[in-house]
PDB file of C-alpha atoms and ligand atoms in Angstrom:
ATOM      1  CA  MET A1418     110.845  84.948 110.873  1.00  0.00           C
ATOM      2  CA  ILE A1419     107.944  86.994 109.487  1.00  0.00           C
ATOM      3  CA  ASN A1420     107.239  86.317 105.827  1.00  0.00           C
ATOM      4  CA  PRO A1421     107.526  89.695 104.043  1.00  0.00           C
ATOM      5  CA  THR A1422     105.274  88.797 101.097  1.00  0.00           C
ATOM      6  CA  VAL A1423     101.646  89.870 100.765  1.00  0.00           C
ATOM      7  CA  LYS A1424      99.381  86.912  99.990  1.00  0.00           C
ATOM      8  CA  LEU A1425      96.271  87.398  97.874  1.00  0.00           C
ATOM      9  CA  VAL A1426      93.624  85.180  96.378  1.00  0.00           C
ATOM     10  CA  GLN A1427      91.420  86.467  93.561  1.00  0.00           C
ATOM     11  CA  VAL A1428      87.947  84.981  93.042  1.00  0.00           C
ATOM     12  CA  THR A1429      85.874  86.452  90.238  1.00  0.00           C
ATOM     13  CA  ASP A1430      82.696  86.271  88.172  1.00  0.00           C
ATOM     14  CA  CYS A1431      80.717  84.184  90.636  1.00  0.00           C
ATOM     15  CA  HIS A1432      77.430  85.181  88.892  1.00  0.00           C
ATOM     16  CA  LEU A1433      75.327  84.231  91.907  1.00  0.00           C
ATOM     17  CA  GLN A1434      71.599  84.176  91.234  1.00  0.00           C
ATOM     18  CA  ASN A1435      69.168  85.893  93.550  1.00  0.00           C
ATOM     19  CA  ASP A1436      67.425  82.518  93.928  1.00  0.00           C
ATOM     20  CA  PRO A1437      70.263  80.130  94.896  1.00  0.00           C
ATOM     21  CA  SER A1438      68.507  77.157  93.259  1.00  0.00           C
ATOM     22  CA  GLN A1439      68.633  78.933  89.878  1.00  0.00           C
ATOM     23  CA  LEU A1440      71.414  77.760  87.549  1.00  0.00           C
ATOM     24  CA  TYR A1441      73.720  80.068  85.582  1.00  0.00           C
ATOM     25  CA  ARG A1442      74.519  78.666  82.133  1.00  0.00           C
ATOM     26  CA  HIS A1443      73.567  75.195  83.432  1.00  0.00           C
ATOM     27  CA  GLN A1444      75.864  75.385  86.475  1.00  0.00           C
ATOM     28  CA  ASP A1445      75.045  75.442  90.187  1.00  0.00           C
ATOM     29  CA  VAL A1446      77.247  78.455  90.815  1.00  0.00           C
ATOM     30  CA  GLU A1447      76.088  78.847  94.417  1.00  0.00           C
ATOM     31  CA  THR A1448      77.377  75.391  95.405  1.00  0.00           C
ATOM     32  CA  GLN A1449      80.534  75.927  93.359  1.00  0.00           C
ATOM     33  CA  LEU A1450      81.328  79.084  95.328  1.00  0.00           C
ATOM     34  CA  ASP A1451      80.528  77.400  98.663  1.00  0.00           C
ATOM     35  CA  GLN A1452      82.891  74.551  97.853  1.00  0.00           C
ATOM     36  CA  LEU A1453      85.556  76.905  96.587  1.00  0.00           C
ATOM     37  CA  LEU A1454      85.451  78.984  99.774  1.00  0.00           C
ATOM     38  CA  THR A1455      85.651  75.805 101.885  1.00  0.00           C
ATOM     39  CA  HIS A1456      88.649  74.716  99.834  1.00  0.00           C
ATOM     40  CA  LEU A1457      90.389  78.074 100.209  1.00  0.00           C
ATOM     41  CA  ASN A1458      89.690  78.032 103.939  1.00  0.00           C
ATOM     42  CA  SER A1459      91.411  74.670 104.288  1.00  0.00           C
ATOM     43  CA  THR A1460      94.416  75.433 102.071  1.00  0.00           C
ATOM     44  CA  LEU A1461      95.396  79.087 102.455  1.00  0.00           C
ATOM     45  CA  PRO A1462      96.921  80.866 105.445  1.00  0.00           C
ATOM     46  CA  GLU A1463      94.656  83.135 107.480  1.00  0.00           C
ATOM     47  CA  GLU A1464      96.594  86.257 106.528  1.00  0.00           C
ATOM     48  CA  THR A1465      95.539  85.866 102.872  1.00  0.00           C
ATOM     49  CA  LEU A1466      93.551  88.782 101.471  1.00  0.00           C
ATOM     50  CA  LEU A1467      90.545  87.669  99.389  1.00  0.00           C
ATOM     51  CA  LEU A1468      89.618  89.906  96.454  1.00  0.00           C
ATOM     52  CA  LEU A1469      86.257  89.425  94.717  1.00  0.00           C
ATOM     53  CA  THR A1470      86.632  91.153  91.363  1.00  0.00           C
ATOM     54  CA  GLY A1471      83.134  91.696  90.052  1.00  0.00           C
ATOM     55  CA  ASP A1472      80.126  90.015  88.456  1.00  0.00           C
ATOM     56  CA  ILE A1473      79.595  88.694  91.932  1.00  0.00           C
ATOM     57  CA  VAL A1474      75.815  88.603  91.507  1.00  0.00           C
ATOM     58  CA  HIS A1475      74.316  88.071  88.068  1.00  0.00           C
ATOM     59  CA  HIS A1476      71.447  90.529  88.240  1.00  0.00           C
ATOM     60  CA  GLY A1477      72.422  92.411  91.332  1.00  0.00           C
ATOM     61  CA  GLY A1478      69.924  90.777  93.722  1.00  0.00           C
ATOM     62  CA  ALA A1479      69.917  91.906  97.362  1.00  0.00           C
ATOM     63  CA  ASP A1480      69.361  88.380  98.687  1.00  0.00           C
ATOM     64  CA  ALA A1481      72.432  87.091  96.879  1.00  0.00           C
ATOM     65  CA  TYR A1482      74.669  89.825  98.319  1.00  0.00           C
ATOM     66  CA  ARG A1483      73.335  89.131 101.810  1.00  0.00           C
ATOM     67  CA  ARG A1484      73.960  85.395 101.430  1.00  0.00           C
ATOM     68  CA  LEU A1485      77.485  86.124 100.239  1.00  0.00           C
ATOM     69  CA  THR A1486      78.297  88.344 103.220  1.00  0.00           C
ATOM     70  CA  VAL A1487      77.219  85.447 105.483  1.00  0.00           C
ATOM     71  CA  LYS A1488      79.406  83.014 103.532  1.00  0.00           C
ATOM     72  CA  LEU A1489      82.370  85.351 103.939  1.00  0.00           C
ATOM     73  CA  GLU A1490      81.951  85.260 107.711  1.00  0.00           C
ATOM     74  CA  SER A1491      82.854  81.558 107.564  1.00  0.00           C
ATOM     75  CA  VAL A1492      86.349  82.218 106.174  1.00  0.00           C
ATOM     76  CA  PRO A1493      89.143  83.901 108.115  1.00  0.00           C
ATOM     77  CA  PHE A1494      90.344  86.079 105.251  1.00  0.00           C
ATOM     78  CA  ASP A1495      90.162  89.822 105.168  1.00  0.00           C
ATOM     79  CA  THR A1496      88.029  90.430 102.062  1.00  0.00           C
ATOM     80  CA  ALA A1497      87.263  93.270  99.678  1.00  0.00           C
ATOM     81  CA  TRP A1498      85.052  93.398  96.580  1.00  0.00           C
ATOM     82  CA  ILE A1499      84.549  95.527  93.486  1.00  0.00           C
ATOM     83  CA  PRO A1500      81.567  95.576  91.114  1.00  0.00           C
ATOM     84  CA  GLY A1501      81.345  94.178  87.595  1.00  0.00           C
ATOM     85  CA  ASN A1502      78.881  94.976  84.848  1.00  0.00           C
ATOM     86  CA  HIS A1503      76.307  92.528  86.271  1.00  0.00           C
ATOM     87  CA  ASP A1504      76.474  93.922  89.817  1.00  0.00           C
ATOM     88  CA  ASP A1505      74.411  96.543  91.622  1.00  0.00           C
ATOM     89  CA  THR A1506      76.987  98.979  93.007  1.00  0.00           C
ATOM     90  CA  ALA A1507      74.483 100.710  95.296  1.00  0.00           C
ATOM     91  CA  LEU A1508      73.482  97.398  96.905  1.00  0.00           C
ATOM     92  CA  MET A1509      77.123  96.453  97.376  1.00  0.00           C
ATOM     93  CA  GLN A1510      77.838  99.751  99.074  1.00  0.00           C
ATOM     94  CA  ALA A1511      74.754  99.363 101.263  1.00  0.00           C
ATOM     95  CA  CYS A1512      75.495  95.862 102.554  1.00  0.00           C
ATOM     96  CA  GLY A1513      79.242  95.455 102.108  1.00  0.00           C
ATOM     97  CA  GLU A1514      80.637  97.727 104.854  1.00  0.00           C
ATOM     98  CA  ARG A1515      84.349  96.882 105.052  1.00  0.00           C
ATOM     99  CA  LEU A1516      84.172  94.969 101.763  1.00  0.00           C
ATOM    100  CA  ASN A1517      83.923  98.290  99.926  1.00  0.00           C
ATOM    101  CA  ARG A1518      87.411  99.608 100.671  1.00  0.00           C
ATOM    102  CA  ARG A1519      89.073 101.453  97.775  1.00  0.00           C
ATOM    103  CA  VAL A1520      92.666 101.488  99.017  1.00  0.00           C
ATOM    104  CA  ILE A1521      94.328  98.733 101.013  1.00  0.00           C
ATOM    105  CA  GLN A1522      97.863  99.124 102.352  1.00  0.00           C
ATOM    106  CA  ALA A1523      99.736  95.878 102.927  1.00  0.00           C
ATOM    107  CA  ARG A1524     103.440  95.979 103.866  1.00  0.00           C
ATOM    108  CA  ASP A1525     105.301  97.590 100.949  1.00  0.00           C
ATOM    109  CA  TRP A1526     102.242  97.535  98.711  1.00  0.00           C
ATOM    110  CA  CYS A1527      99.205  99.636  98.016  1.00  0.00           C
ATOM    111  CA  LEU A1528      96.200  97.953  96.421  1.00  0.00           C
ATOM    112  CA  ILE A1529      93.891 100.300  94.525  1.00  0.00           C
ATOM    113  CA  LEU A1530      90.392  98.965  93.902  1.00  0.00           C
ATOM    114  CA  LEU A1531      88.545 100.596  91.006  1.00  0.00           C
ATOM    115  CA  ASN A1532      84.956 100.663  89.788  1.00  0.00           C
ATOM    116  CA  SER A1533      84.898 100.152  86.010  1.00  0.00           C
ATOM    117  CA  THR A1534      81.114 100.077  85.590  1.00  0.00           C
ATOM    118  CA  SER A1535      80.619 103.650  84.346  1.00  0.00           C
ATOM    119  CA  GLU A1536      79.110 104.300  80.933  1.00  0.00           C
ATOM    120  CA  PRO A1537      77.666 100.788  80.391  1.00  0.00           C
ATOM    121  CA  ASP A1538      76.661  99.962  76.826  1.00  0.00           C
ATOM    122  CA  GLY A1539      74.121  97.345  77.918  1.00  0.00           C
ATOM    123  CA  ARG A1540      76.163  94.520  76.419  1.00  0.00           C
ATOM    124  CA  GLY A1541      78.789  94.229  79.161  1.00  0.00           C
ATOM    125  CA  SER A1542      81.164  97.088  78.488  1.00  0.00           C
ATOM    126  CA  GLY A1543      82.228  99.476  81.226  1.00  0.00           C
ATOM    127  CA  ALA A1544      84.563 102.393  81.760  1.00  0.00           C
ATOM    128  CA  LEU A1545      86.407 104.033  84.625  1.00  0.00           C
ATOM    129  CA  GLY A1546      85.191 107.487  83.682  1.00  0.00           C
ATOM    130  CA  GLN A1547      86.716 110.817  84.663  1.00  0.00           C
ATOM    131  CA  THR A1548      85.875 110.579  88.373  1.00  0.00           C
ATOM    132  CA  GLU A1549      87.489 107.176  88.798  1.00  0.00           C
ATOM    133  CA  LEU A1550      90.525 108.132  86.717  1.00  0.00           C
ATOM    134  CA  ALA A1551      90.972 111.212  88.911  1.00  0.00           C
ATOM    135  CA  PHE A1552      90.739 108.999  92.007  1.00  0.00           C
ATOM    136  CA  LEU A1553      93.393 106.707  90.522  1.00  0.00           C
ATOM    137  CA  ARG A1554      95.735 109.624  89.804  1.00  0.00           C
ATOM    138  CA  GLN A1555      95.237 111.101  93.265  1.00  0.00           C
ATOM    139  CA  THR A1556      95.857 107.720  94.940  1.00  0.00           C
ATOM    140  CA  LEU A1557      98.989 107.022  92.890  1.00  0.00           C
ATOM    141  CA  ASP A1558     100.294 110.488  93.823  1.00  0.00           C
ATOM    142  CA  GLU A1559      99.616 109.785  97.489  1.00  0.00           C
ATOM    143  CA  TYR A1560     101.253 106.333  97.472  1.00  0.00           C
ATOM    144  CA  SER A1561     104.231 107.057  95.252  1.00  0.00           C
ATOM    145  CA  HIS A1562     106.498 105.350  97.811  1.00  0.00           C
ATOM    146  CA  LYS A1563     104.658 102.003  97.548  1.00  0.00           C
ATOM    147  CA  HIS A1564     104.507  99.245  94.955  1.00  0.00           C
ATOM    148  CA  CYS A1565     100.985  99.393  93.533  1.00  0.00           C
ATOM    149  CA  LEU A1566      98.563  96.723  92.349  1.00  0.00           C
ATOM    150  CA  ILE A1567      95.442  97.932  90.538  1.00  0.00           C
ATOM    151  CA  VAL A1568      92.290  95.826  90.831  1.00  0.00           C
ATOM    152  CA  LEU A1569      89.396  96.288  88.388  1.00  0.00           C
ATOM    153  CA  HIS A1570      86.732  94.189  86.687  1.00  0.00           C
ATOM    154  CA  HIS A1571      87.063  94.995  82.985  1.00  0.00           C
ATOM    155  CA  ASN A1572      90.167  93.875  81.092  1.00  0.00           C
ATOM    156  CA  PRO A1573      92.296  96.830  79.924  1.00  0.00           C
ATOM    157  CA  VAL A1574      94.029  94.684  77.265  1.00  0.00           C
ATOM    158  CA  SER A1575      92.552  92.904  74.223  1.00  0.00           C
ATOM    159  CA  VAL A1576      91.847  89.186  74.481  1.00  0.00           C
ATOM    160  CA  GLU A1577      91.750  88.807  70.675  1.00  0.00           C
ATOM    161  CA  SER A1578      88.092  87.814  70.758  1.00  0.00           C
ATOM    162  CA  GLY A1579      85.463  89.154  68.364  1.00  0.00           C
ATOM    163  CA  TRP A1580      82.692  89.289  70.955  1.00  0.00           C
ATOM    164  CA  GLN A1581      84.776  90.187  74.023  1.00  0.00           C
ATOM    165  CA  ASP A1582      87.025  92.981  72.753  1.00  0.00           C
ATOM    166  CA  PRO A1583      84.083  95.366  72.135  1.00  0.00           C
ATOM    167  CA  ILE A1584      83.153  95.014  75.829  1.00  0.00           C
ATOM    168  CA  MET A1585      86.631  95.423  77.348  1.00  0.00           C
ATOM    169  CA  LEU A1586      87.480  98.518  79.416  1.00  0.00           C
ATOM    170  CA  ALA A1587      86.077 101.275  77.201  1.00  0.00           C
ATOM    171  CA  ASP A1588      88.548 103.948  78.292  1.00  0.00           C
ATOM    172  CA  ALA A1589      91.600 101.694  78.327  1.00  0.00           C
ATOM    173  CA  ASP A1590      93.575 104.228  76.255  1.00  0.00           C
ATOM    174  CA  GLN A1591      93.111 106.947  78.890  1.00  0.00           C
ATOM    175  CA  PHE A1592      93.919 104.461  81.652  1.00  0.00           C
ATOM    176  CA  TRP A1593      97.215 103.439  80.039  1.00  0.00           C
ATOM    177  CA  GLU A1594      98.099 107.049  79.233  1.00  0.00           C
ATOM    178  CA  LEU A1595      97.639 107.964  82.895  1.00  0.00           C
ATOM    179  CA  LEU A1596      99.820 105.058  84.047  1.00  0.00           C
ATOM    180  CA  LYS A1597     102.777 106.354  81.989  1.00  0.00           C
ATOM    181  CA  ASP A1598     103.302 108.924  84.754  1.00  0.00           C
ATOM    182  CA  TYR A1599     103.510 106.317  87.540  1.00  0.00           C
ATOM    183  CA  ARG A1600     106.351 103.830  87.548  1.00  0.00           C
ATOM    184  CA  GLN A1601     105.322 102.253  90.854  1.00  0.00           C
ATOM    185  CA  VAL A1602     102.436 100.304  89.302  1.00  0.00           C
ATOM    186  CA  ARG A1603     103.690  96.703  89.270  1.00  0.00           C
ATOM    187  CA  GLY A1604     100.544  94.800  88.438  1.00  0.00           C
ATOM    188  CA  ILE A1605      96.917  94.892  87.369  1.00  0.00           C
ATOM    189  CA  ILE A1606      94.365  92.143  87.978  1.00  0.00           C
ATOM    190  CA  CYS A1607      90.952  91.879  86.361  1.00  0.00           C
ATOM    191  CA  GLY A1608      88.040  89.500  85.842  1.00  0.00           C
ATOM    192  CA  HIS A1609      85.292  89.813  83.194  1.00  0.00           C
ATOM    193  CA  VAL A1610      86.787  87.575  80.490  1.00  0.00           C
ATOM    194  CA  HIS A1611      86.262  84.216  82.299  1.00  0.00           C
ATOM    195  CA  GLN A1612      89.693  83.160  80.987  1.00  0.00           C
ATOM    196  CA  GLU A1613      93.291  83.088  82.142  1.00  0.00           C
ATOM    197  CA  TRP A1614      95.644  85.629  80.588  1.00  0.00           C
ATOM    198  CA  ARG A1615      98.929  87.218  81.602  1.00  0.00           C
ATOM    199  CA  TRP A1616     100.522  90.027  79.654  1.00  0.00           C
ATOM    200  CA  GLN A1617     103.394  92.479  80.045  1.00  0.00           C
ATOM    201  CA  TYR A1618     101.920  95.784  78.895  1.00  0.00           C
ATOM    202  CA  GLN A1619     103.759  99.088  79.217  1.00  0.00           C
ATOM    203  CA  GLY A1620     106.057  97.259  81.632  1.00  0.00           C
ATOM    204  CA  VAL A1621     103.161  96.268  83.893  1.00  0.00           C
ATOM    205  CA  ASP A1622     102.224  92.675  84.774  1.00  0.00           C
ATOM    206  CA  VAL A1623      98.544  92.371  83.742  1.00  0.00           C
ATOM    207  CA  MET A1624      96.574  89.274  84.722  1.00  0.00           C
ATOM    208  CA  SER A1625      93.026  88.054  84.214  1.00  0.00           C
ATOM    209  CA  CYS A1626      91.474  85.266  86.236  1.00  0.00           C
ATOM    210  CA  PRO A1627      89.052  82.535  85.127  1.00  0.00           C
ATOM    211  CA  ALA A1628      85.669  82.539  86.856  1.00  0.00           C
ATOM    212  CA  SER A1629      84.333  80.639  89.842  1.00  0.00           C
ATOM    213  CA  SER A1630      81.203  80.021  87.702  1.00  0.00           C
ATOM    214  CA  VAL A1631      81.772  79.091  84.014  1.00  0.00           C
ATOM    215  CA  GLN A1632      84.628  79.698  81.587  1.00  0.00           C
ATOM    216  CA  PHE A1633      84.477  81.218  78.101  1.00  0.00           C
ATOM    217  CA  LYS A1634      86.486  79.775  75.234  1.00  0.00           C
ATOM    218  CA  LYS A1635      89.292  82.022  73.981  1.00  0.00           C
ATOM    219  CA  ARG A1636      89.378  83.797  70.622  1.00  0.00           C
ATOM    220  CA  CYS A1637      85.758  83.333  69.524  1.00  0.00           C
ATOM    221  CA  ASP A1638      83.521  85.642  67.498  1.00  0.00           C
ATOM    222  CA  GLU A1639      80.467  84.724  69.607  1.00  0.00           C
ATOM    223  CA  MET A1640      80.080  83.769  73.242  1.00  0.00           C
ATOM    224  CA  THR A1641      81.179  80.133  73.501  1.00  0.00           C
ATOM    225  CA  LEU A1642      81.489  78.144  76.703  1.00  0.00           C
ATOM    226  CA  GLU A1643      84.842  76.459  77.274  1.00  0.00           C
ATOM    227  CA  ASP A1644      84.693  72.852  76.083  1.00  0.00           C
ATOM    228  CA  MET A1645      88.116  71.585  77.167  1.00  0.00           C
ATOM    229  CA  PRO A1646      87.615  69.605  80.394  1.00  0.00           C
ATOM    230  CA  ALA A1647      90.921  70.789  81.859  1.00  0.00           C
ATOM    231  CA  LEU A1648      89.831  74.435  81.498  1.00  0.00           C
ATOM    232  CA  GLN A1649      86.150  74.144  82.503  1.00  0.00           C
ATOM    233  CA  ALA A1650      86.585  73.876  86.265  1.00  0.00           C
ATOM    234  CA  PRO A1651      85.946  76.788  88.640  1.00  0.00           C
ATOM    235  CA  ALA A1652      89.188  78.634  89.217  1.00  0.00           C
ATOM    236  CA  TYR A1653      90.958  81.231  91.308  1.00  0.00           C
ATOM    237  CA  ARG A1654      94.269  83.109  91.175  1.00  0.00           C
ATOM    238  CA  LEU A1655      96.911  83.122  93.884  1.00  0.00           C
ATOM    239  CA  LEU A1656      99.318  86.054  94.112  1.00  0.00           C
ATOM    240  CA  GLU A1657     102.334  86.770  96.286  1.00  0.00           C
ATOM    241  CA  LEU A1658     103.665  90.313  96.296  1.00  0.00           C
ATOM    242  CA  SER A1659     107.275  90.602  97.368  1.00  0.00           C
ATOM    243  CA  GLU A1660     108.849  93.484  99.238  1.00  0.00           C
ATOM    244  CA  ARG A1661     110.970  94.185  96.125  1.00  0.00           C
ATOM    245  CA  GLY A1662     107.875  94.672  93.967  1.00  0.00           C
ATOM    246  CA  GLU A1663     107.797  91.274  92.266  1.00  0.00           C
ATOM    247  CA  ILE A1664     104.580  89.342  91.683  1.00  0.00           C
ATOM    248  CA  ILE A1665     104.445  85.560  91.791  1.00  0.00           C
ATOM    249  CA  SER A1666     101.101  84.273  90.582  1.00  0.00           C
ATOM    250  CA  GLN A1667      99.354  81.165  89.362  1.00  0.00           C
ATOM    251  CA  VAL A1668      95.834  80.137  88.476  1.00  0.00           C
ATOM    252  CA  LYS A1669      94.405  77.095  90.235  1.00  0.00           C
ATOM    253  CA  ARG A1670      91.514  75.098  88.859  1.00  0.00           C
ATOM    254  CA  PHE A1671      89.273  73.374  91.332  1.00  0.00           C
ATOM    255  CA  ASN A1672      87.701  69.962  90.792  1.00  0.00           C
ATOM    256  CA  LEU A1673      84.364  69.962  92.589  1.00  0.00           C
ATOM    257  CA  ALA A1674      84.027  66.190  92.364  1.00  0.00           C
ATOM    258  CA  ASP A1675      86.959  65.239  94.547  1.00  0.00           C
ATOM    259  CA  ASP A1676      87.858  68.531  96.228  1.00  0.00           C
ATOM    260  CA  GLN A1677      91.283  68.562  94.602  1.00  0.00           C
ATOM    261  CA  ASN A1678      93.158  71.077  92.512  1.00  0.00           C
ATOM    262  CA  ILE A1679      93.270  69.334  89.175  1.00  0.00           C
ATOM    263  CA  SER A1680      95.704  71.643  87.473  1.00  0.00           C
ATOM    264  CA  SER A1681      97.606  74.820  87.827  1.00  0.00           C
ATOM    265  CA  VAL A1682      98.661  76.827  84.823  1.00  0.00           C
TER     266      VAL A1682
HETATM  267 FE1  LIG B2862      81.297  87.673  84.235  1.00  0.00          FE
END
């Protein structure tokens, strides 16, 4: 019998350096991503869709994007990516080809991939802007018969953090106002915060995913790296989208030392 669910895996905030030997906040994020992709390849079914949700490359280096596209050839998953505030959108569009899809139809679902890097404030903030909001409205009109999952980098909900809330999605109010007209939106996934969250907001299941690179401690006034060992590991989010519009999801944390999942939350 064919399984009617749509299987997704979200990997986010890889922060690859243009020089792969360069560390990011003291971590070898290149090796972490390699090991994570190998792990996903050995544990997830081939029909899984891999979503890379921004801050893929730390300073938008061309070499890093090219290396990543080669890495992705070694996994069987159909893959798509969106930019974060640290990415170079033009480079991604130039070298990503099929990775740059904006709308993906999968069974009873429509995935809408948004670019939230408009109007940057230089500190990490980003917005959808009028063009992207118009694209969202047009796409939701077109796919009114589908369950919809929205994919974007910046969190549209507060994480109660003095340094992170000023750099959340800048036009979140307009985004949520628009969504009031569309009851078919079941879920929203984002990156950016390097933390796990799950909210019900305006009746929508909103989820953030910890990073594949480093994690940030919750509820801090200044940027603070996570110091709890159980929460420091590189992580990813699994999602299953049912034909009835339900979302089953969990975050997995990946222990690089022994190639095991050490916890799921
Ligand atoms: Fe990030």
